[in-house]
mmCIF file with all atom_site columns, C-alpha atoms in Angstrom:
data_model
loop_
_atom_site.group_PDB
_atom_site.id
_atom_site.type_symbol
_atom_site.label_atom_id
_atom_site.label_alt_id
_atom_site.label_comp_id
_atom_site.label_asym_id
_atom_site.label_entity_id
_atom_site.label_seq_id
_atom_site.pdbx_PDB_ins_code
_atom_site.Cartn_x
_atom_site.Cartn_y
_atom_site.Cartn_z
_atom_site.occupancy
_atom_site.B_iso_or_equiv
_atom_site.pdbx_formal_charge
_atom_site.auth_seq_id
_atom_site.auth_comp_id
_atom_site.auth_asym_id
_atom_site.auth_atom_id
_atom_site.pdbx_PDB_model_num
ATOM 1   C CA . UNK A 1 1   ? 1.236   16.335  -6.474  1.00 0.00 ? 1   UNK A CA 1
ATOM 2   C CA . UNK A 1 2   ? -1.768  14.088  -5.466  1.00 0.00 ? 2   UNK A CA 1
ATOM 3   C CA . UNK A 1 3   ? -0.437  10.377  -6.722  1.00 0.00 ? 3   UNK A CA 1
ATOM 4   C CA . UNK A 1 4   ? -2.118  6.915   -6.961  1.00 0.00 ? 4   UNK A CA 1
ATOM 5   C CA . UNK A 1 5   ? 0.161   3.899   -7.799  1.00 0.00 ? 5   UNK A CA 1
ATOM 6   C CA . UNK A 1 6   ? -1.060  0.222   -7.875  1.00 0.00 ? 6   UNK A CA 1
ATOM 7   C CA . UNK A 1 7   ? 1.131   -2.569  -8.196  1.00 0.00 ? 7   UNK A CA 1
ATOM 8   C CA . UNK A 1 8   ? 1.248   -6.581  -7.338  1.00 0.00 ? 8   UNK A CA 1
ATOM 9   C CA . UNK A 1 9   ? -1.219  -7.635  -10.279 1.00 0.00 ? 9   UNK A CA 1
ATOM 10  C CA . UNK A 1 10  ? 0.112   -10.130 -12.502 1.00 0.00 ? 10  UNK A CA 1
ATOM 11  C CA . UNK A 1 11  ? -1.492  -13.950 -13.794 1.00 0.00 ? 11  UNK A CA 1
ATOM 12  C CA . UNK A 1 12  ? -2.548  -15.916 -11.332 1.00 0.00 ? 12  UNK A CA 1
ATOM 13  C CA . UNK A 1 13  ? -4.757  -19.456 -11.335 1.00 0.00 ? 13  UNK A CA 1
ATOM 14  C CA . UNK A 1 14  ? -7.520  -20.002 -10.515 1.00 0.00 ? 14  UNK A CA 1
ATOM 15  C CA . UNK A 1 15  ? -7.467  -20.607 -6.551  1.00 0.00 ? 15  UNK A CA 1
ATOM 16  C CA . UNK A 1 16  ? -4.312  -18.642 -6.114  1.00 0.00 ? 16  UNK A CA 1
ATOM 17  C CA . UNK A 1 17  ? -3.709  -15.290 -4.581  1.00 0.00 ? 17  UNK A CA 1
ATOM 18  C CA . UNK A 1 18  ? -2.457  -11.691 -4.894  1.00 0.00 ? 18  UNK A CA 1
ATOM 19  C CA . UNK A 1 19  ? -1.879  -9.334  -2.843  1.00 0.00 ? 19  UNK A CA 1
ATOM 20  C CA . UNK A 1 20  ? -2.195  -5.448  -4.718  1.00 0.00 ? 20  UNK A CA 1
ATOM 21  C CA . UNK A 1 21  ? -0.797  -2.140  -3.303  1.00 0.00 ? 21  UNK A CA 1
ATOM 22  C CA . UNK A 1 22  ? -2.083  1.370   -3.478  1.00 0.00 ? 22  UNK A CA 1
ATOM 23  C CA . UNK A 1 23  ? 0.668   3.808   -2.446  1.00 0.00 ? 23  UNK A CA 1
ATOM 24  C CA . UNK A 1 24  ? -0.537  7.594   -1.891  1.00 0.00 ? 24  UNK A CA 1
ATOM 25  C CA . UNK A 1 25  ? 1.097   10.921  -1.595  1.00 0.00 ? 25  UNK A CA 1
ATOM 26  C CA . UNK A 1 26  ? -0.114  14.309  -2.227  1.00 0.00 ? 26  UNK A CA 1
ATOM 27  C CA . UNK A 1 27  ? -2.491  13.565  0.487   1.00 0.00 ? 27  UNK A CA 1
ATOM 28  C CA . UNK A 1 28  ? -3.393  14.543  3.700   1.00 0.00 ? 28  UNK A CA 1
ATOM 29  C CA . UNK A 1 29  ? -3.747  10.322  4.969   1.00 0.00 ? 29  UNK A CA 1
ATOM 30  C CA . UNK A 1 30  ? -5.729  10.933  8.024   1.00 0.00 ? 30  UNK A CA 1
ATOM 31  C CA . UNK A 1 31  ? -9.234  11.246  6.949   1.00 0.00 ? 31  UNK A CA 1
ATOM 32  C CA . UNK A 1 32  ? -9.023  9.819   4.219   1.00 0.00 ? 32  UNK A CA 1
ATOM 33  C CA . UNK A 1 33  ? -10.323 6.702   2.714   1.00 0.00 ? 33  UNK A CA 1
ATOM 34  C CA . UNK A 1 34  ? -9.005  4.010   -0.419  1.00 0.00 ? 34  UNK A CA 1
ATOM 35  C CA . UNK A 1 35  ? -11.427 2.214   -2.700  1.00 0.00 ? 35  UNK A CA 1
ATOM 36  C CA . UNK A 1 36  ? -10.378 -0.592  -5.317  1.00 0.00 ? 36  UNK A CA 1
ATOM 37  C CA . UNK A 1 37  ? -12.457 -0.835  -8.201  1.00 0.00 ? 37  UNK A CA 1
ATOM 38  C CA . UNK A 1 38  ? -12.027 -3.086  -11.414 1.00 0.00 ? 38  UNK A CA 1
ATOM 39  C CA . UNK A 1 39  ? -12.856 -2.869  -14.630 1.00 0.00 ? 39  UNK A CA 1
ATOM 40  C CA . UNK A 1 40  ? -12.866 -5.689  -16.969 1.00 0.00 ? 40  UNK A CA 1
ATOM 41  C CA . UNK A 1 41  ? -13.217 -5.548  -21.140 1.00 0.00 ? 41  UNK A CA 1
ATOM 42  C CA . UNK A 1 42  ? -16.612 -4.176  -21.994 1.00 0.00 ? 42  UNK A CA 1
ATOM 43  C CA . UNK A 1 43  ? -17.468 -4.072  -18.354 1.00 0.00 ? 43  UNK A CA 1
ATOM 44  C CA . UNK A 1 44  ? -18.267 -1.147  -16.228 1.00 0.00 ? 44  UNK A CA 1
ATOM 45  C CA . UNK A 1 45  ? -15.802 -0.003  -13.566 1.00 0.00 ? 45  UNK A CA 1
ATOM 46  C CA . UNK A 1 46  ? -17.018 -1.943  -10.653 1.00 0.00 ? 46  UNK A CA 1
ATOM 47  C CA . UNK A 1 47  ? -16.606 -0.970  -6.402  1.00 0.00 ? 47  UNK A CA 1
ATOM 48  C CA . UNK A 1 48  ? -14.447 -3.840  -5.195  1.00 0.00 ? 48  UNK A CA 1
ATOM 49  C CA . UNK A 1 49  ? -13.530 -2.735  -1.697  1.00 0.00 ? 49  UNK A CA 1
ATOM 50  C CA . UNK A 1 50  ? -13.132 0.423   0.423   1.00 0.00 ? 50  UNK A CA 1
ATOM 51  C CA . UNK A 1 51  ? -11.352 1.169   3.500   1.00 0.00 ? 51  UNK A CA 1
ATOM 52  C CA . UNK A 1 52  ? -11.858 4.866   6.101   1.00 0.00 ? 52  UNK A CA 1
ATOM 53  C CA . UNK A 1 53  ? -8.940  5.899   7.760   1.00 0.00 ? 53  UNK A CA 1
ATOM 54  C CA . UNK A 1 54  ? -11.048 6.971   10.450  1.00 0.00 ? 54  UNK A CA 1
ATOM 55  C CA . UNK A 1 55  ? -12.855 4.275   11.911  1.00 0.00 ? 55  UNK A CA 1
ATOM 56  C CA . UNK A 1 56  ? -11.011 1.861   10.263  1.00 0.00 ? 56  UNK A CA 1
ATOM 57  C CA . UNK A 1 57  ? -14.092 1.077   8.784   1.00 0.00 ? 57  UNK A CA 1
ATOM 58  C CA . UNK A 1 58  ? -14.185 -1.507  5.117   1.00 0.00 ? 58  UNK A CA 1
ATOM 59  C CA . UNK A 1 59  ? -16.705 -2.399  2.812   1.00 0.00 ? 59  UNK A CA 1
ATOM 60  C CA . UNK A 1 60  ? -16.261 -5.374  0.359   1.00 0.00 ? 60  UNK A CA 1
ATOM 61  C CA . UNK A 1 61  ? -18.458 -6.137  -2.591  1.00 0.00 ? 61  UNK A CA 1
ATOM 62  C CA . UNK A 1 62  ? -20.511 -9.271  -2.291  1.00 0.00 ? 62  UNK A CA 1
ATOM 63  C CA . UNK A 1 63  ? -18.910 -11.160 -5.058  1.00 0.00 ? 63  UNK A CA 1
ATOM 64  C CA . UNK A 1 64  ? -15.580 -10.642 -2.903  1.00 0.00 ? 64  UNK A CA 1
ATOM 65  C CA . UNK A 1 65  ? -16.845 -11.034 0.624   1.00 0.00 ? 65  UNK A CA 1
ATOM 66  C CA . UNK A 1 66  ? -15.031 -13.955 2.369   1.00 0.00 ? 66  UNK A CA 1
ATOM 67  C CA . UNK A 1 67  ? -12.115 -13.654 0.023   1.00 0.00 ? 67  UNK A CA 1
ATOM 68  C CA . UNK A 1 68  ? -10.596 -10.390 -0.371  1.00 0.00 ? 68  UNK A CA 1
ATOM 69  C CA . UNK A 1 69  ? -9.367  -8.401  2.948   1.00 0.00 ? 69  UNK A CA 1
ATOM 70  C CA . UNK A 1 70  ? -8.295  -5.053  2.454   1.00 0.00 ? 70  UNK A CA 1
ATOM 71  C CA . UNK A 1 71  ? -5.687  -3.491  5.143   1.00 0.00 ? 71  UNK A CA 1
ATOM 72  C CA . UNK A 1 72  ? -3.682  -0.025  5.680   1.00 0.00 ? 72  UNK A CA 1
ATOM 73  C CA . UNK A 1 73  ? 0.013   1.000   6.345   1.00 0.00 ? 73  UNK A CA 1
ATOM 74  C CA . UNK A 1 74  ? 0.046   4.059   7.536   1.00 0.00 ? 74  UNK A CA 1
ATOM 75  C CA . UNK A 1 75  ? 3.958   4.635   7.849   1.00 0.00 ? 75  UNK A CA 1
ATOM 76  C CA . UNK A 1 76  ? 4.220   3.927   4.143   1.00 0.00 ? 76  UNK A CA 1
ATOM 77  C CA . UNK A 1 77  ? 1.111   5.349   3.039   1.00 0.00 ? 77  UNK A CA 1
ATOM 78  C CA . UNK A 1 78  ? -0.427  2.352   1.279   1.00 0.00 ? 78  UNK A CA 1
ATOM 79  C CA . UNK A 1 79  ? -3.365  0.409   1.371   1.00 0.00 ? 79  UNK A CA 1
ATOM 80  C CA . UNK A 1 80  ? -3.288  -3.474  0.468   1.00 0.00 ? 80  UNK A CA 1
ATOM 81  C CA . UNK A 1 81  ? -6.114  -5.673  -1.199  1.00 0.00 ? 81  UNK A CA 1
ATOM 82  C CA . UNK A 1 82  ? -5.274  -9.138  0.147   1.00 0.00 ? 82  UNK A CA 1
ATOM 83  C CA . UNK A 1 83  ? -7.066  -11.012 -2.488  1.00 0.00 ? 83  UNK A CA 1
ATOM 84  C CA . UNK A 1 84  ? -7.513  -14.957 -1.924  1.00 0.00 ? 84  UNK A CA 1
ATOM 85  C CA . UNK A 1 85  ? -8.965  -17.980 -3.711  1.00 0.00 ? 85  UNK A CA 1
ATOM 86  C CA . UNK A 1 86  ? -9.073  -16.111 -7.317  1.00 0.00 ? 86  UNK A CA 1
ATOM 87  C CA . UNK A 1 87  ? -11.621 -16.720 -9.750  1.00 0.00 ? 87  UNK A CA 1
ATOM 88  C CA . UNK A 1 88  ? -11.656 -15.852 -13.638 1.00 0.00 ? 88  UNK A CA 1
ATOM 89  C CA . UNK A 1 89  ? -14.616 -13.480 -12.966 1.00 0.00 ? 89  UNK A CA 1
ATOM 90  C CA . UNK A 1 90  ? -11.662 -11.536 -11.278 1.00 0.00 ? 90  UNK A CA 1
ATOM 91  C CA . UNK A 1 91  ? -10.004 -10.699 -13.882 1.00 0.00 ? 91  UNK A CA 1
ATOM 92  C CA . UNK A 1 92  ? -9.842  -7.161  -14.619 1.00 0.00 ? 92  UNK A CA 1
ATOM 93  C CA . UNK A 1 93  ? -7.659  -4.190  -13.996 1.00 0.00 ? 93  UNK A CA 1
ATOM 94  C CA . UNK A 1 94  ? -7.849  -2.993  -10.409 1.00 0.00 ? 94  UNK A CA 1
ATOM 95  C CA . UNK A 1 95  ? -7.669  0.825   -10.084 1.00 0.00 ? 95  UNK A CA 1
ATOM 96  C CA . UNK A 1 96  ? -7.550  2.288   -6.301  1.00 0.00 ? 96  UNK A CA 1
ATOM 97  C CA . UNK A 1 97  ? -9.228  5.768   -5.709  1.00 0.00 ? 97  UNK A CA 1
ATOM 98  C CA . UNK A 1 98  ? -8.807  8.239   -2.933  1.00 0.00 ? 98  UNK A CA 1
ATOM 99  C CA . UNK A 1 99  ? -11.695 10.602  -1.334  1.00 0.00 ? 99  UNK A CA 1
ATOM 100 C CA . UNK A 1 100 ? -12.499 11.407  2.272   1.00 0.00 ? 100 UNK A CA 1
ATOM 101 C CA . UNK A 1 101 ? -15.378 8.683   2.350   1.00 0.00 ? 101 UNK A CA 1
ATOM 102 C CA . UNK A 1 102 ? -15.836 5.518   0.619   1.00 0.00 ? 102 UNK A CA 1
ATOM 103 C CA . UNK A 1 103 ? -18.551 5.634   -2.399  1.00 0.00 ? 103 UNK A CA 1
ATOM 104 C CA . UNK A 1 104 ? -19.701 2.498   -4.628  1.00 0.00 ? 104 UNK A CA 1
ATOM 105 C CA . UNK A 1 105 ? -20.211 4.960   -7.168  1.00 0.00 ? 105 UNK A CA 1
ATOM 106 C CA . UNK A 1 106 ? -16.534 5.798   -9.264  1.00 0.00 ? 106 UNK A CA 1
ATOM 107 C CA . UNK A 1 107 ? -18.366 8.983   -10.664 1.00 0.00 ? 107 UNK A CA 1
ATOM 108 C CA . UNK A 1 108 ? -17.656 10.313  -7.332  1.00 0.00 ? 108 UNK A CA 1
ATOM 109 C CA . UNK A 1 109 ? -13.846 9.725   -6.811  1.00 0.00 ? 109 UNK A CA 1
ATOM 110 C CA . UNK A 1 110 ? -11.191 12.726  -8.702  1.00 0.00 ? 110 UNK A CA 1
ATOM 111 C CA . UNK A 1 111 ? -8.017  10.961  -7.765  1.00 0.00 ? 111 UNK A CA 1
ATOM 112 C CA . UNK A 1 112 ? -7.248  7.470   -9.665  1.00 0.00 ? 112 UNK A CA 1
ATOM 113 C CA . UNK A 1 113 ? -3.952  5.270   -9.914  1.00 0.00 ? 113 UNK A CA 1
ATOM 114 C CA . UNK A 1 114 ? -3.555  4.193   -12.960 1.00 0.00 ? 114 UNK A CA 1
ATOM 115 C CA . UNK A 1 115 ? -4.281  0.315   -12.584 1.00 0.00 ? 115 UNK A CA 1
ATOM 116 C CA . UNK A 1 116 ? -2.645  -3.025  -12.256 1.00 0.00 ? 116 UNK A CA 1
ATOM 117 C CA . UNK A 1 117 ? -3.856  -6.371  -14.324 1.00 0.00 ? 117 UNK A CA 1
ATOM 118 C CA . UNK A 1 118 ? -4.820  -9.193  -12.906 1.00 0.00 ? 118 UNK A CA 1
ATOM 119 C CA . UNK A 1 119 ? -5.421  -12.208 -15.068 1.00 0.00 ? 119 UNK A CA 1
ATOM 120 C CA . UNK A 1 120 ? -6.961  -15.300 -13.140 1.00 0.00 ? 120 UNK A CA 1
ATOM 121 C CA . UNK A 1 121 ? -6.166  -17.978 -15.631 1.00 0.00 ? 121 UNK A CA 1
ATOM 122 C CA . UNK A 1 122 ? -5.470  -21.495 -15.764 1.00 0.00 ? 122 UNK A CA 1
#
């Protein structure tokens, strides 16, 4: 019953945004936290952001830092990656993960959506 499901990806220019949903169920949501990773052709799956439902603590890779924001809904179970001022080196599909903490590592995570494109093209 556990379910991951991204949306809001789509082909974007360079300097535009997105804004990319994660919507869980199967899950307990309190205690819980959301990563975004990417993965782009013949790349490895990178960490992108993470956010603790506890705490309401968030992590944010350094190549995203000052440009992506990452937020939570918890009435509608979903977690947003507010992603601004796009480059090409975004491009990739984003995947959102679920554990109890936030890891860098995606070894770690069980529970995957199963990915939105994003193409940051001119």
């Amino acid at each position: 019953q556990v379910q991951l499901v991204e949306s809001g990806g789509g082909l974007v220019q360079p300097g535009g945004s997105l804004r990319l949903s994660c919507a869980a169920s199967g899950f307990t949501w309190n205690n819980i936290g959301i990563a975004w990773f990417r993965q782009a052709p013949g790349k490895e799956r990178e960490g992108v952001s993470c956010i603790l439902d506890s705490g309401d603590r968030t992590y944010f890779a350094d190549s995203v830092k000052g440009r992506f924001t990452i937020s939570r809904d918890n009435a509608k179970n979903t977690v947003y990656l507010q992603m601004n001022n796009l480059k090409p080196e975004d491009t990739a599909v984003y995947y959102c993960a679920a554990d109890k903490n936030c890891y860098q590592n995606p070894l770690l995570y069980d529970y995957w959506g199963q990915g939105t494109q994003v193409t940051v093209s001119s």
